Amino acid sequence: MPSVHLPLLLAAYQYKFGGNVETMCRHLIDDVAVGWDELGTDLLDGAPPALVNALTGGEHWPSRTLDHLVTQDGSPPVRMSVTDTTADEQDMQWGYVLHPEGIEVISLLNEDLGPVVDWATDPRTAFNDHPAAWSCLDPAPTIRASRSTPPQSPPATAPAKAGTPSPATRR
């Protein structure tokens, strides 16, 4: 759901990955053998404690990959690839595509494209979780501009490098 994943991904981009989408893609997509079971608060490394507390309520949990899967026939598990067909088969409801300019959020129940949330968006922004609200024709739906906490310090940024957009990352 956007209200859970977007704040974490925005803060990870701004702090842990220093504004470098290629490094973020490498960590979240390229360096994972199969896929993610859960994205954790380790993605908030480097973020101000007040922001981490605002996003997690003070809780901490690790990211977990799908490393211990066993297939029915005993063969090694294969990397999870998401396409229009496999999204339906895997019962996926949301897609997140990392672009140089921001995160495209796709409500897979309604559309094949979605609005792009700018990387500079405050991670404390409260996003709408209703699938129909995420139309590719409209801006990203927010419930309110940001959660009621003091402004965050500006994130460290690294120059963005041009590159090919990476495939969707999912929790």
XYZ file of C-alpha atoms in Angstrom:
171
model
C 0.000 0.000 0.000
C 1.267 3.480 -0.826
C 0.787 4.752 2.735
C 3.266 2.100 3.914
C 5.761 1.798 1.058
C 6.063 5.319 -0.350
C 7.277 7.008 2.847
C 9.884 4.281 3.351
C 11.086 4.421 -0.269
C 11.167 8.229 -0.364
C 13.195 8.396 2.855
C 15.518 5.611 1.653
C 16.214 7.534 -1.562
C 16.773 10.818 0.274
C 18.993 9.490 3.067
C 20.313 5.919 2.800
C 21.019 6.200 -0.937
C 21.917 9.910 -0.914
C 19.640 10.717 -3.836
C 21.218 8.118 -6.120
C 18.462 6.150 -7.847
C 20.955 3.785 -9.497
C 22.382 2.728 -6.134
C 18.860 2.315 -4.779
C 17.855 0.173 -7.778
C 20.960 -1.960 -7.367
C 20.151 -2.588 -3.693
C 16.407 -3.164 -4.091
C 16.337 -4.934 -7.444
C 19.643 -6.113 -8.860
C 21.250 -7.472 -5.675
C 18.245 -9.565 -4.604
C 18.279 -13.202 -5.684
C 14.524 -13.868 -5.659
C 12.539 -10.979 -4.195
C 11.533 -9.174 -1.018
C 9.407 -10.582 1.770
C 9.412 -7.262 3.632
C 11.122 -3.886 3.404
C 12.381 -2.808 6.821
C 13.558 0.192 8.747
C 17.156 -0.491 7.725
C 16.150 1.478 4.615
C 15.952 4.511 6.899
C 19.670 4.407 7.794
C 20.995 7.969 7.798
C 17.565 9.597 8.221
C 17.054 11.978 11.152
C 15.734 10.172 14.258
C 12.613 12.379 14.313
C 11.748 11.315 10.762
C 12.353 7.635 11.539
C 10.111 7.944 14.595
C 7.409 9.737 12.571
C 7.436 6.970 9.938
C 7.713 3.943 12.225
C 6.366 5.043 15.594
C 9.744 4.105 17.037
C 9.573 0.488 15.868
C 12.485 -1.147 14.052
C 12.478 -4.251 11.862
C 14.892 -5.605 9.273
C 14.277 -5.974 5.563
C 13.830 -9.633 4.636
C 14.409 -11.238 1.272
C 12.756 -14.413 0.012
C 15.885 -16.526 0.467
C 14.445 -19.642 2.035
C 11.847 -20.636 -0.536
C 11.316 -24.268 -1.437
C 9.675 -25.060 -4.754
C 7.210 -27.917 -5.143
C 9.555 -29.843 -7.420
C 12.692 -29.117 -5.377
C 14.290 -26.913 -8.036
C 15.954 -23.669 -6.951
C 13.583 -20.705 -6.768
C 13.830 -18.217 -9.606
C 13.907 -14.447 -9.472
C 10.469 -12.910 -9.218
C 9.718 -11.037 -12.418
C 6.623 -8.927 -12.582
C 4.767 -8.606 -15.868
C 1.092 -7.996 -16.635
C 0.541 -11.768 -16.508
C 2.589 -12.560 -13.398
C 1.135 -9.624 -11.444
C -2.275 -11.310 -11.709
C -0.838 -14.742 -10.899
C 1.028 -13.383 -7.860
C -2.061 -11.488 -6.633
C -0.140 -8.186 -6.762
C -2.178 -5.089 -6.063
C 0.473 -2.343 -6.237
C 3.527 -1.732 -8.380
C 6.384 0.676 -7.677
C 8.691 1.667 -10.522
C 11.832 3.633 -9.698
C 12.475 6.401 -12.244
C 15.149 9.127 -12.199
C 12.465 11.723 -11.407
C 10.478 9.740 -8.803
C 8.481 6.622 -7.986
C 5.666 5.598 -10.280
C 2.878 4.063 -8.201
C 0.624 1.699 -10.115
C -2.679 0.422 -8.804
C -2.573 -2.918 -10.614
C -6.270 -3.465 -9.917
C -7.152 -0.456 -12.085
C -4.386 0.569 -14.467
C -1.095 -0.338 -16.116
C 0.459 3.080 -15.389
C 0.382 5.403 -12.434
C 1.358 8.868 -11.306
C 4.990 9.570 -10.453
C 5.700 10.802 -6.931
C 8.668 13.184 -7.019
C 11.738 12.066 -5.041
C 11.692 15.410 -3.196
C 8.287 14.638 -1.642
C 8.344 14.766 2.145
C 8.294 11.133 3.379
C 5.837 12.192 6.108
C 3.180 12.853 3.467
C 0.070 10.746 4.074
C -0.973 8.947 0.877
C -4.384 7.601 -0.067
C -4.531 3.787 -0.244
C -7.690 3.522 -2.359
C -6.675 1.891 -5.673
C -9.034 4.020 -7.778
C -7.339 7.204 -6.512
C -4.061 6.317 -8.284
C -4.896 7.245 -11.868
C -2.079 7.908 -14.310
C -4.026 11.002 -15.405
C -3.973 12.632 -11.970
C -1.288 13.722 -9.502
C -0.457 11.362 -6.642
C -3.348 11.385 -4.172
C -2.448 12.604 -0.726
C -4.651 12.707 2.326
C -2.670 15.603 3.776
C 0.609 17.219 2.799
C 2.651 15.753 5.638
C 2.277 14.225 9.064
C 2.334 16.668 11.969
C 6.014 16.639 12.828
C 8.693 19.304 12.519
C 10.253 19.791 9.087
C 13.041 17.375 8.271
C 16.550 18.508 7.587
C 17.361 18.599 3.875
C 18.618 15.245 2.581
C 22.100 14.747 1.247
C 21.947 14.455 -2.498
C 24.207 12.934 -5.059
C 24.056 13.781 -8.734
C 21.606 11.549 -10.533
C 23.048 9.472 -13.329
C 21.157 8.835 -16.523
C 20.116 5.262 -17.041
C 17.422 2.891 -18.040
C 14.437 2.734 -15.663
C 14.552 -0.386 -13.523
C 11.725 -2.880 -13.043
C 9.149 -2.529 -10.304
C 10.095 -3.114 -6.698
C 7.513 -4.680 -4.441
C 7.152 -5.501 -0.807
